[in-house]
C-alpha cells in the first residue's frame, strides 16, 4: 500500500449461516462434546478485535450479488475451516451487514451480535481437529471503514460501481470471516452484476456467464494460493479489459476504468517486463496470475497491493507504483505480517524495489535514494518496527524501512544481500513472518552480528549521525 502518495494526502435480505461440521480429524465422523468458546479476537496490539481464535480457515467461497445504484449487496459465504480446539462457540468478523439466522450442521444454532463480532453457538460442540464448513447468507448496504489514521477502506462506492479495499480491516465490510493476516486461505469469488458491468477479483477468471434471464452477468474468480483477507478485492464497473497468456509466462488480466483507459495503456503494457525484472531479483513469482485494476482518481485515492491484481487510482498508475505494488506480491502478499506491527516488512521491501529499479533502468544509485530519505525529517518520526496505531503506514515504515535494507546491503555486500531477498521470500512463501523472524534470518544467512544495525536503524528513536 502507498499511503504517502499525493493522491492520498489530498485526500436487507437477511443473513443466514449454515455450518456443516465434519467429524473429528481421526475418524472423519461425529462431533465433539463440551468445548470452550473461541477467542473473539487475536489480541493484535494494533487491532485486538480482528481475527478469531479456535479455528483456521482453509477456503472461502463467496457468491455475491450487487446492485450499484441502491448499493445493495447480498452474499453467500461458504467457509471451510479446521477447529484448533474443542469449540462450544466461535466468532466471525462482520461489519454492518445483517445476519438473520445460523445453523450448525444443518441444525439451528444461537447467535448474537456485538459490534463487528458475530458469535455462533452450535447445538453440538465442534471437535478439535475437525474440518467444518460454514455457509453464510447475508445482505444489506455495505459501508466503508474509517481507520485510526483517517483513511477510508472497506466497500467504496465509485461513479459506476464499487471497489473493495481491505488493508488493514476493511474486508469485514463485505464478507464474514477471520479477518487477521495470520489466517490465510484460498478463495473462490463469484460476483453477479447488472449486464454491461464487469466484476473483477483476485486470481484467474474461471467463467463469465449470463444470469437472471440475461439481465445480469456472473463472473467467477479462483485464487488457489493462500491469501490474507485484507488482500481480497472486488472491483465493479465499466472497465476496459485486457488479457494475455504469454507462452510459459504468467496470465495477466487488467481492468481499467474506460474513462482513463487510453492514458493508462503505456503503463499497462509494462507489466510483463516489470514482472520479469522482479523475478530476477526476488525469485519465482508466487502466484498463478497477475494484472491490475485502475480506477478514476476521484473514486480511489491510494494504491493497494491486492493479491495478483493491485488497485491503482489513474493518477498513480505509473512505473514507480507498478514496481512498488508488484514487489508486494512477494513481500506482504506471499510473505505476510504475523501482526500489524510487522507491516514495515511489507513496505520496506516494496520501497527498496523502487530503488533497485531506479538503479537498473534510470542510473540512480540506491545510495542516492538513501541519502535523500535520510534528510527527510518525516522518516524519523518513529522507528519502523514500532509505528503508532494512528500512523500505522506513516513515512518511516516506507523510507526508513528501505534504509534498513540498504544498511544491510552495505554491511553484507551485494551477493549476500540479493541472496537474502530471494531466500526470505522463499522461506516464508505463502506464510507469515515477524520482525524477529527477519532479523534472525538475515544474521543466520549472512553470518553477521547486526545488533547495532537493528538498534540504530530499525528500533532506534531519532536520526543517527549522518553515515
XYZ file of C-alpha atoms in Angstrom:
467
model
C 0.000 0.000 0.000
C 1.153 3.540 -0.582
C -0.378 5.930 1.896
C 2.275 8.535 1.035
C 1.056 9.305 -2.477
C -0.044 12.889 -3.185
C -3.477 11.483 -4.026
C -3.734 10.005 -0.558
C -2.510 13.138 1.139
C -5.261 15.226 -0.553
C -7.248 13.367 0.422
C -31.766 -6.175 3.842
C -32.242 -9.668 2.538
C -31.459 -11.244 5.906
C -28.335 -13.213 6.615
C -28.335 -16.939 7.138
C -25.479 -19.058 8.366
C -25.249 -22.788 7.863
C -22.305 -24.519 9.432
C -21.735 -28.124 8.451
C -19.437 -29.959 10.797
C -17.430 -32.983 9.841
C -16.090 -35.420 12.308
C -13.025 -35.218 14.449
C -9.823 -35.438 12.491
C -9.027 -39.051 13.278
C -12.172 -40.779 12.066
C -13.893 -38.112 9.975
C -17.211 -38.828 11.746
C -19.114 -37.479 14.726
C -18.803 -34.205 16.603
C -17.078 -33.093 19.741
C -18.760 -32.561 23.083
C -18.208 -29.837 25.625
C -15.599 -27.393 24.446
C -14.973 -23.739 25.166
C -15.634 -20.589 23.105
C -13.024 -19.488 20.616
C -11.485 -16.104 21.313
C -13.314 -13.104 19.875
C -10.100 -11.537 18.591
C -6.420 -12.445 18.275
C -5.110 -9.706 20.575
C -3.142 -7.978 17.837
C -1.747 -4.908 19.642
C -2.977 -2.621 16.873
C -6.351 -4.240 16.118
C -7.171 -6.545 19.055
C -10.677 -7.339 17.796
C -9.557 -8.534 14.362
C -9.483 -12.267 13.744
C -10.848 -15.004 15.969
C -9.457 -17.917 17.927
C -10.325 -21.595 17.845
C -10.266 -22.295 14.129
C -8.186 -21.886 10.986
C -9.930 -21.058 7.698
C -8.851 -23.162 4.726
C -11.113 -21.796 1.974
C -13.645 -19.046 1.290
C -16.265 -19.455 -1.429
C -18.057 -16.125 -1.800
C -21.121 -15.698 -4.033
C -22.049 -12.025 -4.230
C -24.845 -10.168 -5.991
C -24.526 -6.390 -6.180
C -26.829 -3.618 -7.384
C -24.793 -0.392 -7.598
C -27.446 2.348 -7.597
C -29.096 1.398 -4.290
C -25.755 -0.001 -3.016
C -27.365 -3.361 -2.263
C -25.204 -6.437 -1.632
C -26.444 -9.949 -0.952
C -23.991 -12.751 -0.455
C -23.443 -16.373 0.414
C -20.107 -17.180 2.049
C -19.072 -20.823 2.292
C -16.215 -21.014 4.784
C -14.261 -24.241 5.184
C -12.192 -24.293 8.371
C -10.422 -26.579 10.819
C -11.052 -26.349 14.552
C -7.924 -25.828 16.658
C -9.722 -26.609 19.924
C -12.998 -28.126 21.101
C -15.367 -25.287 20.240
C -18.587 -24.563 22.088
C -18.850 -21.235 20.236
C -16.873 -19.230 17.704
C -16.846 -15.751 16.207
C -16.822 -14.259 12.732
C -15.831 -10.665 11.946
C -18.569 -8.805 10.052
C -19.089 -5.063 9.778
C -22.553 -3.604 9.308
C -24.280 -6.233 7.178
C -27.303 -8.013 8.666
C -27.321 -11.580 9.959
C -30.688 -13.353 10.344
C -30.161 -16.985 11.194
C -27.493 -19.502 11.963
C -27.410 -23.275 11.686
C -24.605 -25.636 12.580
C -24.514 -28.957 10.795
C -27.968 -28.131 9.461
C -29.313 -27.632 12.990
C -30.445 -24.160 14.149
C -27.916 -22.535 16.462
C -27.992 -19.497 18.682
C -26.133 -16.402 17.540
C -25.526 -12.925 18.842
C -24.097 -9.701 17.504
C -21.921 -7.174 19.323
C -20.423 -4.545 17.046
C -18.312 -6.279 14.414
C -18.409 -9.636 16.222
C -20.894 -12.357 15.268
C -20.881 -15.102 17.911
C -22.201 -18.534 16.877
C -23.189 -21.159 19.471
C -23.737 -24.534 17.789
C -26.062 -27.058 19.440
C -23.209 -29.581 19.495
C -19.600 -28.642 20.066
C -17.085 -28.857 17.234
C -14.246 -31.258 17.989
C -10.621 -30.189 17.992
C -9.098 -31.007 14.602
C -12.441 -31.267 12.830
C -12.922 -29.728 9.427
C -16.176 -27.808 9.229
C -17.956 -25.828 6.581
C -19.771 -22.575 7.188
C -22.294 -21.278 4.673
C -23.326 -17.692 5.325
C -26.074 -15.788 3.520
C -26.137 -12.084 4.264
C -27.240 -8.773 2.784
C -27.507 -5.043 3.238
C -25.797 -1.845 2.204
C -22.049 -2.370 2.652
C -20.195 0.527 4.217
C -16.713 1.911 4.362
C -14.490 1.595 7.410
C -12.524 4.539 8.796
C -9.069 3.650 10.087
C -7.316 5.306 13.041
C -5.285 7.384 10.563
C -8.495 8.699 8.987
C -8.236 6.731 5.734
C -11.267 5.015 4.192
C -11.438 1.391 3.173
C -13.959 -1.440 3.059
C -16.678 -1.205 0.394
C -16.124 2.037 -1.503
C -18.750 3.202 -3.986
C -17.459 4.512 -7.314
C -19.048 6.501 -10.124
C -20.068 3.315 -11.957
C -19.941 0.605 -9.274
C -17.731 -0.170 -6.299
C -14.253 -1.234 -5.220
C -13.479 -3.321 -2.127
C -10.198 -2.492 -0.348
C -9.246 -4.144 2.913
C -5.961 -3.008 4.477
C -5.939 -3.373 7.402
C -9.556 -4.086 8.469
C -11.903 -3.284 5.609
C -12.656 -6.787 4.274
C -15.116 -7.445 7.099
C -17.331 -4.798 5.442
C -18.250 -7.203 2.611
C -17.856 -10.768 3.884
C -17.775 -12.577 7.236
C -14.573 -14.304 8.228
C -11.413 -14.484 10.265
C -10.025 -11.097 9.309
C -6.463 -11.123 10.562
C -3.489 -11.504 8.171
C -2.224 -14.542 10.078
C -5.170 -16.690 8.888
C -4.661 -17.236 5.174
C -6.965 -19.211 2.907
C -7.702 -19.995 -0.743
C -10.616 -18.128 -2.353
C -13.331 -18.558 -4.954
C -15.292 -15.349 -5.537
C -18.299 -15.153 -7.863
C -19.857 -11.722 -8.400
C -23.152 -11.122 -10.222
C -23.735 -7.588 -11.528
C -26.050 -5.813 -13.985
C -25.382 -6.542 -17.649
C -22.828 -4.125 -19.064
C -20.697 -4.032 -15.926
C -17.622 -6.154 -15.244
C -16.739 -7.680 -11.869
C -13.025 -8.225 -11.248
C -11.411 -10.045 -8.328
C -8.248 -11.902 -7.361
C -6.760 -14.844 -9.220
C -7.972 -16.246 -12.521
C -11.333 -15.800 -14.233
C -12.968 -19.229 -14.271
C -16.156 -18.235 -16.084
C -18.295 -15.344 -17.285
C -21.930 -16.286 -17.819
C -25.393 -14.679 -18.161
C -27.612 -14.683 -15.068
C -31.184 -13.641 -14.164
C -32.511 -14.281 -17.652
C -29.707 -12.363 -19.292
C -30.166 -9.096 -17.391
C -27.124 -9.769 -15.232
C -23.689 -11.347 -15.603
C -21.853 -13.636 -13.166
C -18.049 -13.530 -13.012
C -16.343 -16.448 -11.210
C -12.779 -15.929 -9.908
C -10.417 -18.524 -8.398
C -7.380 -17.896 -6.159
C -5.685 -21.202 -5.311
C -2.795 -19.779 -3.288
C -3.267 -18.726 0.355
C -4.352 -15.121 0.816
C -4.822 -12.869 3.842
C -8.331 -11.438 3.795
C -7.129 -7.832 3.646
C -5.708 -8.602 0.185
C -9.032 -9.798 -1.260
C -10.737 -7.371 -3.621
C -13.744 -6.909 -5.853
C -13.942 -4.188 -8.492
C -17.258 -3.489 -10.224
C -17.629 -1.009 -13.060
C -17.383 -0.194 -16.745
C -13.879 -1.443 -17.449
C -11.680 -1.744 -20.493
C -10.363 -5.301 -20.071
C -7.086 -6.611 -21.484
C -5.919 -10.204 -21.090
C -2.810 -12.052 -22.154
C -1.402 -15.539 -21.667
C 2.222 -15.467 -22.824
C 3.810 -18.812 -23.624
C 5.477 -20.002 -20.440
C 4.574 -16.741 -18.712
C 2.096 -15.520 -16.122
C -1.503 -14.947 -17.296
C -2.496 -11.295 -16.991
C -5.925 -9.706 -16.501
C -6.069 -5.938 -16.339
C -9.261 -3.880 -15.936
C -9.080 -0.114 -16.426
C -11.945 2.330 -15.988
C -12.976 3.251 -19.521
C -12.593 6.966 -18.883
C -8.867 6.569 -18.169
C -8.059 3.581 -20.402
C -6.216 5.461 -23.134
C -3.759 7.218 -20.836
C -3.171 4.020 -18.822
C -2.204 1.823 -21.753
C 1.515 2.653 -21.767
C 1.975 1.589 -18.145
C -0.291 -1.466 -18.524
C 1.947 -2.665 -21.338
C 4.950 -2.592 -18.947
C 3.507 -5.182 -16.536
C 5.163 -8.252 -18.164
C 8.536 -6.501 -18.365
C 8.469 -5.303 -14.742
C 7.308 -8.734 -13.600
C 10.218 -10.389 -15.400
C 12.654 -7.958 -13.754
C 11.118 -8.629 -10.330
C 11.507 -12.396 -10.706
C 15.214 -11.981 -11.437
C 15.636 -10.066 -8.178
C 13.108 -11.700 -5.840
C 12.733 -15.239 -7.154
C 9.849 -17.076 -8.869
C 6.540 -15.225 -8.924
C 4.472 -16.728 -6.079
C 1.032 -16.664 -7.751
C -0.752 -18.056 -10.796
C -1.841 -14.753 -12.360
C -1.112 -11.043 -12.415
C -2.717 -7.807 -13.581
C -4.246 -4.600 -12.249
C -7.441 -2.688 -11.555
C -7.257 1.013 -12.405
C -9.955 3.370 -11.146
C -10.610 7.072 -11.601
C -8.676 9.233 -9.179
C -11.980 10.656 -7.893
C -13.104 7.134 -6.930
C -9.931 5.821 -5.261
C -7.130 7.957 -3.817
C -4.467 5.356 -2.984
C -2.911 2.238 -4.478
C -3.173 -1.148 -2.768
C -1.339 -4.407 -3.410
C -4.463 -6.612 -3.549
C -3.224 -10.099 -4.344
C -2.450 -10.760 -8.030
C -4.479 -7.691 -9.042
C -3.252 -4.462 -7.401
C -5.621 -1.496 -7.397
C -4.414 1.905 -8.614
C -6.010 5.324 -8.968
C -5.433 6.557 -12.506
C -3.053 9.289 -11.365
C -0.816 6.758 -9.613
C -0.733 4.142 -12.365
C 2.885 4.809 -13.272
C 6.190 2.912 -13.253
C 7.027 3.729 -9.635
C 3.715 2.488 -8.274
C 3.746 -0.501 -10.617
C 7.133 -1.612 -9.280
C 6.014 -1.000 -5.683
C 2.746 -2.956 -5.868
C 4.219 -5.818 -7.894
C 7.056 -6.183 -5.358
C 4.363 -6.547 -2.694
C 3.272 -9.804 -4.322
C 6.428 -11.311 -2.790
C 6.748 -9.064 0.259
C 3.423 -8.558 2.009
C 1.232 -10.908 -0.020
C 3.171 -14.169 -0.179
C 5.168 -13.307 2.972
C 2.557 -11.566 5.138
C 2.950 -9.970 8.580
C 2.299 -12.050 11.684
C 0.927 -8.955 13.387
C 0.217 -5.480 12.080
C 3.304 -4.071 13.822
C 5.329 -6.084 11.296
C 3.872 -4.165 8.344
C 7.192 -2.351 7.767
C 8.403 -5.629 6.226
C 5.787 -5.165 3.504
C 6.583 -1.552 2.744
C 10.355 -1.532 3.209
C 10.840 -4.229 0.569
C 8.386 -2.637 -1.860
C 10.044 0.770 -1.440
C 13.524 -0.685 -1.840
C 12.311 -2.386 -5.015
C 11.742 1.138 -6.382
C 15.359 1.984 -5.527
C 16.629 -1.147 -7.267
C 14.522 -0.390 -10.331
C 15.980 3.125 -10.462
C 19.473 1.635 -10.304
C 18.803 -0.741 -13.176
C 16.755 1.453 -15.512
C 17.435 5.088 -14.620
C 21.034 5.072 -13.480
C 20.171 6.357 -9.998
C 22.209 4.517 -7.331
C 20.304 3.263 -4.293
C 22.787 5.232 -2.189
C 21.427 8.442 -3.699
C 17.881 7.447 -2.726
C 19.146 6.532 0.743
C 20.716 9.940 1.241
C 17.549 11.709 0.132
C 15.409 9.707 2.548
C 17.923 10.259 5.336
C 17.413 14.025 5.035
C 13.611 13.709 5.144
C 12.537 14.631 8.684
C 9.340 12.618 8.305
C 11.303 9.370 8.237
C 12.440 9.912 11.837
C 9.013 10.334 13.470
C 9.150 6.810 14.929
C 11.042 3.526 14.464
C 9.708 1.471 11.545
C 9.352 -1.533 13.844
C 7.009 0.362 16.189
C 4.567 2.581 14.255
C 1.836 4.306 16.272
C -1.685 2.993 15.721
C -2.839 6.296 14.246
C 0.053 6.306 11.762
C 0.461 2.616 11.006
C 1.548 3.308 7.437
C 3.451 6.519 8.051
C 6.640 7.661 6.350
C 9.206 5.714 8.460
C 7.545 2.402 7.526
C 8.455 3.158 3.909
C 11.537 5.381 3.743
C 13.338 4.394 6.927
C 12.343 0.780 6.377
C 14.058 0.881 2.996
C 17.084 2.486 4.681
C 17.291 -0.557 6.970
C 17.532 -2.788 3.914
C 20.180 -0.556 2.357
C 22.279 -0.703 5.536
C 22.043 -4.489 5.419
C 23.209 -4.409 1.797
C 26.168 -2.200 2.699
C 27.119 -4.496 5.583
C 26.854 -7.910 3.920
C 27.656 -6.967 0.305
C 25.614 -7.276 -2.874
C 25.953 -11.032 -3.413
C 24.712 -11.882 0.073
C 22.057 -9.163 0.011
C 20.431 -10.254 -3.246
C 20.559 -13.810 -1.947
C 18.691 -12.618 1.138
C 15.954 -11.045 -0.998
C 15.256 -14.425 -2.561
C 15.800 -16.635 0.488
C 13.467 -14.524 2.674
C 10.693 -14.720 0.093
C 11.237 -18.453 -0.365
C 11.499 -19.391 3.314
C 8.137 -17.846 4.211
C 6.391 -18.322 0.859
C 2.604 -18.233 1.358
C 3.125 -17.802 5.103
C 3.556 -15.146 7.776
C 6.661 -13.691 9.349
C 7.614 -11.226 12.077
C 10.345 -8.651 12.547
C 12.141 -11.117 14.811
C 11.952 -13.776 12.092
C 13.532 -11.344 9.647
C 16.435 -10.208 11.811
C 17.215 -13.818 12.727
C 17.109 -14.854 9.064
C 19.472 -12.083 7.994
C 22.015 -12.911 10.684
C 21.790 -16.642 10.036
C 22.212 -16.301 6.264
C 24.920 -13.615 6.395
C 26.843 -14.899 9.404
C 26.964 -11.316 10.714
C 26.034 -9.958 14.141
C 23.879 -6.966 13.210
C 22.760 -5.956 16.688
C 23.962 -2.385 16.299
C 22.287 -2.011 12.913
C 18.936 -3.169 14.355
C 19.255 -0.928 17.408
C 20.058 2.204 15.416
C 18.157 1.880 12.141
C 15.231 -0.456 12.891
C 14.362 0.142 16.552
C 16.125 3.390 17.456
C 14.458 6.698 18.280
C 15.617 9.734 16.334
C 18.041 10.279 13.499
C 21.580 8.937 13.970
C 24.720 10.793 12.931
C 24.895 11.045 9.158
C 26.659 7.941 7.852
